[in-house]
mmCIF file of C-alpha atoms in Angstrom:
data_model
loop_
_atom_site.group_PDB
_atom_site.id
_atom_site.type_symbol
_atom_site.label_atom_id
_atom_site.label_comp_id
_atom_site.label_asym_id
_atom_site.label_seq_id
_atom_site.Cartn_x
_atom_site.Cartn_y
_atom_site.Cartn_z
ATOM 1 C CA MET A 195 103.954 99.107 136.859
ATOM 2 C CA GLY A 196 105.224 100.989 133.836
ATOM 3 C CA PHE A 197 107.288 99.351 131.147
ATOM 4 C CA ARG A 198 108.261 96.120 132.851
ATOM 5 C CA GLY A 199 109.772 95.092 129.563
ATOM 6 C CA LEU A 200 110.496 91.488 128.856
ATOM 7 C CA ARG A 201 110.529 90.010 132.357
ATOM 8 C CA ASP A 202 108.687 86.853 131.366
ATOM 9 C CA LEU A 203 109.152 87.046 127.624
ATOM 10 C CA SER A 204 112.225 84.834 127.561
ATOM 11 C CA ALA A 205 110.140 82.035 129.048
ATOM 12 C CA LEU A 206 107.326 82.744 126.632
ATOM 13 C CA CYS A 207 109.701 82.606 123.692
ATOM 14 C CA GLY A 208 111.127 79.343 124.961
ATOM 15 C CA VAL A 209 107.741 77.701 124.461
ATOM 16 C CA LEU A 210 107.343 79.260 121.051
ATOM 17 C CA SER A 211 110.785 78.099 119.962
ATOM 18 C CA MET A 212 109.892 74.533 120.865
ATOM 19 C CA VAL A 213 106.961 74.591 118.443
ATOM 20 C CA SER A 214 108.839 76.558 115.787
ATOM 21 C CA ALA A 215 110.267 74.778 112.785
ATOM 22 C CA PRO A 216 111.024 75.552 109.133
ATOM 23 C CA ALA A 217 107.717 73.855 108.341
ATOM 24 C CA TRP A 218 105.060 74.444 110.994
ATOM 25 C CA ALA A 219 104.117 71.050 112.443
ATOM 26 C CA GLY A 220 101.549 72.247 114.974
ATOM 27 C CA PRO A 221 97.807 72.852 114.588
ATOM 28 C CA GLU A 222 96.479 74.308 111.355
ATOM 29 C CA LEU A 223 96.717 78.087 111.463
ATOM 30 C CA PHE A 224 94.439 80.847 110.233
ATOM 31 C CA ILE A 225 94.133 84.590 110.778
ATOM 32 C CA ARG A 226 91.341 86.359 112.635
ATOM 33 C CA GLY A 227 90.809 90.042 111.981
ATOM 34 C CA VAL A 228 88.718 92.946 113.215
ATOM 35 C CA THR A 229 87.654 95.936 111.142
ATOM 36 C CA TRP A 230 87.209 99.648 111.652
ATOM 37 C CA ASP A 231 83.490 99.404 110.865
ATOM 38 C CA GLY A 232 82.763 96.593 113.326
ATOM 39 C CA ARG A 233 83.202 93.236 111.641
ATOM 40 C CA VAL A 234 85.108 90.094 112.587
ATOM 41 C CA VAL A 235 86.612 88.106 109.731
ATOM 42 C CA ASP A 236 88.549 84.877 109.357
ATOM 43 C CA ILE A 237 91.325 84.983 106.747
ATOM 44 C CA ASP A 238 92.808 81.961 105.010
ATOM 45 C CA ILE A 239 96.530 82.058 105.739
ATOM 46 C CA ASP A 240 97.419 80.463 102.378
ATOM 47 C CA THR A 241 95.102 82.381 100.014
ATOM 48 C CA GLY A 242 94.148 85.605 101.809
ATOM 49 C CA HIS A 243 90.436 85.002 101.255
ATOM 50 C CA ALA A 244 88.368 86.486 104.105
ATOM 51 C CA THR A 245 84.982 85.447 105.482
ATOM 52 C CA GLN A 246 82.865 87.583 107.803
ATOM 53 C CA ILE A 247 81.789 85.763 110.968
ATOM 54 C CA ALA A 248 80.298 88.590 113.086
ATOM 55 C CA SER A 249 79.371 92.276 112.935
ATOM 56 C CA GLY A 250 78.204 95.059 115.217
ATOM 57 C CA ALA A 251 79.392 98.317 116.776
ATOM 58 C CA ALA A 252 80.919 96.442 119.725
ATOM 59 C CA PHE A 253 83.477 94.890 117.351
ATOM 60 C CA ARG A 254 84.855 98.208 116.062
ATOM 61 C CA ALA A 255 88.632 98.117 116.414
ATOM 62 C CA ASN A 256 91.871 99.659 115.244
ATOM 63 C CA SER A 257 94.118 96.876 116.560
ATOM 64 C CA LEU A 258 94.100 93.309 117.888
ATOM 65 C CA THR A 259 96.435 91.253 120.062
ATOM 66 C CA MET A 260 96.586 87.743 121.503
ATOM 67 C CA ALA A 261 97.100 87.231 125.250
ATOM 68 C CA PRO A 262 99.154 84.288 126.596
ATOM 69 C CA ASP A 263 95.917 82.406 127.348
ATOM 70 C CA GLY A 264 94.991 82.605 123.664
ATOM 71 C CA SER A 265 92.258 85.221 124.038
ATOM 72 C CA LEU A 266 92.060 88.074 121.526
ATOM 73 C CA MET A 267 91.776 91.631 122.828
ATOM 74 C CA PHE A 268 91.178 95.021 121.249
ATOM 75 C CA ILE A 269 90.377 98.585 122.285
ATOM 76 C CA ASN A 270 87.212 100.011 120.768
ATOM 77 C CA PRO A 271 87.924 103.380 119.084
ATOM 78 C CA GLU A 272 84.398 104.602 119.923
ATOM 79 C CA ASN A 273 85.727 105.904 123.234
ATOM 80 C CA GLY A 274 89.376 104.775 123.362
ATOM 81 C CA ARG A 275 88.945 103.277 126.827
ATOM 82 C CA THR A 276 87.100 99.961 126.404
ATOM 83 C CA LEU A 277 89.315 96.861 126.353
ATOM 84 C CA SER A 278 87.219 94.019 124.925
ATOM 85 C CA THR A 279 87.876 90.290 124.691
ATOM 86 C CA LEU A 280 86.500 88.187 121.844
ATOM 87 C CA SER A 281 84.885 84.816 122.421
ATOM 88 C CA ALA A 282 86.859 81.802 121.228
ATOM 89 C CA ASP A 283 84.715 81.538 118.103
ATOM 90 C CA GLY A 284 84.965 85.283 117.435
ATOM 91 C CA THR A 285 81.231 85.882 117.322
ATOM 92 C CA SER A 286 80.697 87.693 120.631
ATOM 93 C CA ILE A 287 82.347 89.828 123.303
ATOM 94 C CA VAL A 288 82.947 87.895 126.514
ATOM 95 C CA GLU A 289 84.375 90.751 128.565
ATOM 96 C CA SER A 290 84.660 94.541 128.349
ATOM 97 C CA ARG A 291 86.644 96.618 130.824
ATOM 98 C CA THR A 292 87.489 100.307 131.055
ATOM 99 C CA LEU A 293 91.005 101.761 131.026
ATOM 100 C CA ASP A 294 91.827 104.428 133.584
ATOM 101 C CA GLN A 295 92.472 106.984 130.834
ATOM 102 C CA LEU A 296 91.721 107.681 127.187
ATOM 103 C CA ILE A 297 94.273 106.537 124.566
ATOM 104 C CA ASP A 298 94.061 107.046 120.818
ATOM 105 C CA VAL A 299 95.148 103.472 120.091
ATOM 106 C CA ARG A 300 96.642 102.700 116.687
ATOM 107 C CA ALA A 301 98.580 99.522 117.591
ATOM 108 C CA LEU A 302 98.398 97.014 120.429
ATOM 109 C CA ALA A 303 100.773 94.203 121.451
ATOM 110 C CA TRP A 304 101.044 91.844 124.417
ATOM 111 C CA ASP A 305 104.507 91.943 125.947
ATOM 112 C CA GLY A 306 104.360 88.550 127.678
ATOM 113 C CA SER A 307 104.746 89.911 131.222
ATOM 114 C CA GLY A 308 101.187 91.045 131.954
ATOM 115 C CA ASP A 309 101.300 94.392 130.163
ATOM 116 C CA LEU A 310 99.814 95.557 126.897
ATOM 117 C CA VAL A 311 101.964 97.912 124.831
ATOM 118 C CA THR A 312 100.105 100.398 122.695
ATOM 119 C CA PHE A 313 101.047 103.086 120.186
ATOM 120 C CA GLY A 314 99.241 106.242 119.158
ATOM 121 C CA PRO A 315 99.814 109.952 118.529
ATOM 122 C CA HIS A 316 101.857 111.545 121.309
ATOM 123 C CA PRO A 317 99.520 113.959 123.144
ATOM 124 C CA THR A 318 101.985 116.829 123.616
ATOM 125 C CA GLU A 319 104.812 116.335 121.093
ATOM 126 C CA PHE A 320 105.021 115.620 117.387
ATOM 127 C CA GLY A 321 105.213 111.954 116.522
ATOM 128 C CA ALA A 322 104.243 108.619 117.998
ATOM 129 C CA GLY A 323 103.893 107.756 121.663
ATOM 130 C CA MET A 324 104.073 104.380 123.404
ATOM 131 C CA TRP A 325 102.039 103.451 126.481
ATOM 132 C CA SER A 326 101.939 100.439 128.778
ATOM 133 C CA ILE A 327 98.632 99.072 130.110
ATOM 134 C CA ASP A 328 98.623 96.772 133.114
ATOM 135 C CA GLU A 329 96.287 93.944 132.110
ATOM 136 C CA ASP A 330 95.188 93.302 135.711
ATOM 137 C CA THR A 331 94.503 96.852 136.892
ATOM 138 C CA LEU A 332 94.111 98.555 133.467
ATOM 139 C CA GLY A 333 96.373 101.306 134.748
ATOM 140 C CA VAL A 334 98.037 103.243 131.920
ATOM 141 C CA SER A 335 101.689 104.362 132.023
ATOM 142 C CA GLY A 336 103.408 106.656 129.551
ATOM 143 C CA PRO A 337 103.703 107.881 126.965
ATOM 144 C CA ILE A 338 107.269 107.381 125.865
ATOM 145 C CA ARG A 339 108.093 109.229 122.655
ATOM 146 C CA VAL A 340 109.152 106.832 119.883
ATOM 147 C CA THR A 341 112.203 108.016 117.952
ATOM 148 C CA ARG A 342 115.086 106.834 115.835
ATOM 149 C CA GLY A 343 118.553 106.641 117.333
ATOM 150 C CA ASP A 344 119.256 110.246 116.287
ATOM 151 C CA SER A 345 116.119 111.389 118.190
ATOM 152 C CA THR A 346 114.139 111.990 114.991
ATOM 153 C CA PRO A 347 110.546 111.089 115.872
ATOM 154 C CA TYR A 348 108.536 108.475 114.053
ATOM 155 C CA SER A 349 105.308 110.160 113.039
ATOM 156 C CA GLY A 350 103.066 107.138 113.436
ATOM 157 C CA PHE A 351 102.575 103.387 113.723
ATOM 158 C CA GLN A 352 99.507 101.426 112.719
ATOM 159 C CA SER A 353 100.590 98.029 113.999
ATOM 160 C CA ALA A 354 102.943 96.309 116.433
ATOM 161 C CA GLU A 355 103.722 92.751 117.491
ATOM 162 C CA TYR A 356 106.243 90.865 119.598
ATOM 163 C CA ALA A 357 108.215 88.288 117.616
ATOM 164 C CA PRO A 358 108.878 84.762 118.909
ATOM 165 C CA ASP A 359 112.454 85.881 119.661
ATOM 166 C CA GLY A 360 111.185 88.634 121.989
ATOM 167 C CA ARG A 361 111.781 91.706 119.842
ATOM 168 C CA LEU A 362 109.034 94.308 119.447
ATOM 169 C CA PHE A 363 108.297 94.928 115.764
ATOM 170 C CA ALA A 364 106.135 97.736 114.390
ATOM 171 C CA TRP A 365 105.195 99.008 110.961
ATOM 172 C CA PHE A 366 105.948 102.667 110.359
ATOM 173 C CA SER A 367 103.118 104.045 108.227
ATOM 174 C CA ASN A 368 103.721 107.543 107.059
ATOM 175 C CA GLY A 369 103.249 107.773 103.309
ATOM 176 C CA SER A 370 105.659 110.262 101.763
ATOM 177 C CA ALA A 371 106.585 112.179 104.933
ATOM 178 C CA GLN A 372 109.524 111.456 107.263
ATOM 179 C CA GLY A 373 110.910 108.700 105.044
ATOM 180 C CA ALA A 374 109.400 105.557 103.618
ATOM 181 C CA ASP A 375 106.969 103.236 105.331
ATOM 182 C CA GLY A 376 108.670 100.160 106.681
ATOM 183 C CA LEU A 377 109.408 97.606 109.379
ATOM 184 C CA VAL A 378 110.949 98.814 112.646
ATOM 185 C CA VAL A 379 112.265 97.102 115.792
ATOM 186 C CA ILE A 380 111.572 99.160 118.928
ATOM 187 C CA ASP A 381 113.242 99.015 122.331
ATOM 188 C CA PRO A 382 110.215 98.858 124.689
ATOM 189 C CA GLU A 383 112.192 100.454 127.532
ATOM 190 C CA THR A 384 113.495 103.520 125.686
ATOM 191 C CA GLY A 385 111.169 103.876 122.688
ATOM 192 C CA VAL A 386 114.161 103.977 120.311
ATOM 193 C CA GLY A 387 113.480 102.305 116.975
ATOM 194 C CA THR A 388 115.763 100.720 114.399
ATOM 195 C CA ASP A 389 114.662 100.571 110.775
ATOM 196 C CA ILE A 390 115.008 97.032 109.421
ATOM 197 C CA SER A 391 115.944 98.344 105.990
ATOM 198 C CA PRO A 392 116.529 102.111 106.142
ATOM 199 C CA ALA A 393 117.036 102.549 102.384
ATOM 200 C CA PHE A 394 114.054 100.428 101.380
ATOM 201 C CA SER A 395 111.058 102.468 100.257
ATOM 202 C CA ASN A 396 107.887 100.504 99.632
ATOM 203 C CA GLY A 397 104.929 102.726 100.492
ATOM 204 C CA ALA A 398 102.847 99.879 101.907
ATOM 205 C CA ASN A 399 100.379 101.260 104.423
ATOM 206 C CA PHE A 400 99.938 98.053 106.396
ATOM 207 C CA GLN A 401 97.227 98.375 109.028
ATOM 208 C CA SER A 402 98.259 95.378 111.130
ATOM 209 C CA ILE A 403 101.076 92.846 111.452
ATOM 210 C CA ALA A 404 101.058 89.487 113.259
ATOM 211 C CA PHE A 405 103.609 86.750 113.819
ATOM 212 C CA ALA A 406 102.855 83.058 113.508
ATOM 213 C CA PRO A 407 104.483 80.724 116.086
ATOM 214 C CA ASP A 408 106.999 79.632 113.437
ATOM 215 C CA GLY A 409 108.250 83.200 112.924
ATOM 216 C CA ARG A 410 106.373 84.060 109.732
ATOM 217 C CA LEU A 411 105.180 87.666 109.741
ATOM 218 C CA PHE A 412 101.844 88.555 108.123
ATOM 219 C CA ALA A 413 100.292 91.928 107.329
ATOM 220 C CA VAL A 414 97.093 93.361 105.909
ATOM 221 C CA THR A 415 96.188 96.417 103.911
ATOM 222 C CA ALA A 416 92.820 98.078 104.348
ATOM 223 C CA ASN A 417 92.729 100.807 101.719
ATOM 224 C CA SER A 418 92.146 100.129 98.047
ATOM 225 C CA LEU A 419 95.380 101.904 97.076
ATOM 226 C CA THR A 420 98.698 102.781 98.705
ATOM 227 C CA THR A 421 101.444 105.164 97.681
ATOM 228 C CA SER A 422 103.230 102.504 95.635
ATOM 229 C CA GLY A 423 100.165 100.801 94.189
ATOM 230 C CA VAL A 424 100.370 97.858 96.600
ATOM 231 C CA ASP A 425 97.171 95.831 96.535
ATOM 232 C CA GLY A 426 94.556 96.944 99.045
ATOM 233 C CA TYR A 427 92.237 94.730 101.085
ATOM 234 C CA SER A 428 94.810 91.924 100.934
ATOM 235 C CA LEU A 429 96.995 89.630 103.021
ATOM 236 C CA PHE A 430 100.785 89.839 102.760
ATOM 237 C CA GLU A 431 103.839 88.104 104.174
ATOM 238 C CA ILE A 432 106.780 90.252 105.319
ATOM 239 C CA ASP A 433 110.387 89.108 105.513
ATOM 240 C CA PRO A 434 111.309 90.163 109.080
ATOM 241 C CA VAL A 435 115.007 90.227 108.206
ATOM 242 C CA LEU A 436 114.849 92.379 105.076
ATOM 243 C CA GLY A 437 111.548 94.214 105.554
ATOM 244 C CA THR A 438 110.445 93.225 102.048
ATOM 245 C CA PHE A 439 107.053 91.678 101.428
ATOM 246 C CA GLU A 440 104.891 89.840 98.927
ATOM 247 C CA VAL A 441 101.159 89.562 98.497
ATOM 248 C CA ILE A 442 99.423 86.288 99.396
ATOM 249 C CA GLY A 443 95.986 87.186 98.102
ATOM 250 C CA ALA A 444 92.994 89.505 98.254
ATOM 251 C CA PHE A 445 90.227 89.250 100.843
ATOM 252 C CA GLY A 446 87.594 88.958 98.138
ATOM 253 C CA GLU A 447 85.610 91.807 99.728
ATOM 254 C CA ASN A 448 86.585 95.298 100.869
ATOM 255 C CA PHE A 449 87.039 94.458 104.543
ATOM 256 C CA ASP A 450 88.659 97.414 106.330
ATOM 257 C CA VAL A 451 90.779 95.153 108.555
ATOM 258 C CA ARG A 452 92.701 97.065 111.228
ATOM 259 C CA GLY A 453 93.882 94.271 113.512
ATOM 260 C CA ILE A 454 94.899 90.634 112.974
ATOM 261 C CA ALA A 455 96.164 87.682 114.994
ATOM 262 C CA VAL A 456 97.450 84.300 113.828
ATOM 263 C CA ILE A 457 95.666 81.539 115.735
ATOM 264 C CA PRO A 458 95.369 77.763 115.552
ATOM 265 C CA ALA A 459 92.197 76.261 114.155
ATOM 266 C CA PRO A 460 89.603 75.101 116.715
ATOM 267 C CA GLY A 461 91.027 72.358 118.909
ATOM 268 C CA GLY A 462 94.631 73.544 118.597
ATOM 269 C CA LEU A 463 94.386 76.876 120.418
ATOM 270 C CA GLY A 464 93.951 75.400 123.883
ATOM 271 C CA VAL A 465 97.082 73.266 123.620
ATOM 272 C CA LEU A 466 99.297 76.204 122.725
ATOM 273 C CA ALA A 467 97.614 78.614 125.160
ATOM 274 C CA LEU A 468 97.917 76.256 128.144
ATOM 275 C CA GLY A 469 101.628 75.920 127.509
ATOM 276 C CA LEU A 470 102.119 79.684 127.397
ATOM 277 C CA VAL A 471 100.076 80.332 130.539
ATOM 278 C CA GLY A 472 101.863 77.558 132.424
ATOM 279 C CA VAL A 473 105.273 79.033 131.693
ATOM 280 C CA ALA A 474 104.117 82.549 132.642
ATOM 281 C CA ARG A 475 102.733 81.323 135.968
ATOM 282 C CA ARG A 476 105.891 79.402 136.832
ATOM 283 C CA ARG A 477 107.953 82.455 135.967
ATOM 284 C CA ARG A 478 105.900 84.742 138.216
ATOM 285 C CA GLY A 479 105.908 82.209 141.022
#
């Protein structure tokens, strides 16, 4: 199926825009995260404080994404081929399936049309590659090399997420090489990226980014230090227009969080998910 792009994403974003407002009036939100060493944590969206809710090798992850039905999916880095789905309460795996090929996944995002978009090291060329995974068949297409407009390759991404307006955002994490770390918008058809703030150097090695339905963009750091001294093991909010950010608060423990998703508190998830799935089904029909 390849990169089908944003076939259904306009419909998906229509639902999100209806629940978006300067002050979020929907269900209470929180952040669920998965760690490199196999833990699931819930993060307070206002304070950054994290609480472990599950642990085990099956939960090892380097990314996390939310499907239109509200389920959270990740690819276990143990073998790079197992796509797992968390239970609604985050304490168990309800489904594990095998991709048709190995991918060194560093970032994962749902494109709203039935495909998962993933980023990792390009297997044959320097820099980052982008793959598409068909959620139904688990067939893998790609990679497309991810570059700037002048064909200069981005060396790596640790996180990616579709915004409510349909654009694919990613965080370029590269330390001191190839320019500063920062927020990028990527064309999912061509792999060409645009730096949100090309002259802005911040050195924040964010491991995951996630949008809330109201357009707020959150990020987490895993390491205790970054190149600019940005707090590690903490929750941040990023300005998606400027690419700047500010810390919300520390986890309270050294959770090596590699993937996050913003989800409604219990009781609110089903309402939002049913709306998204209904639109997607009408669009495909």
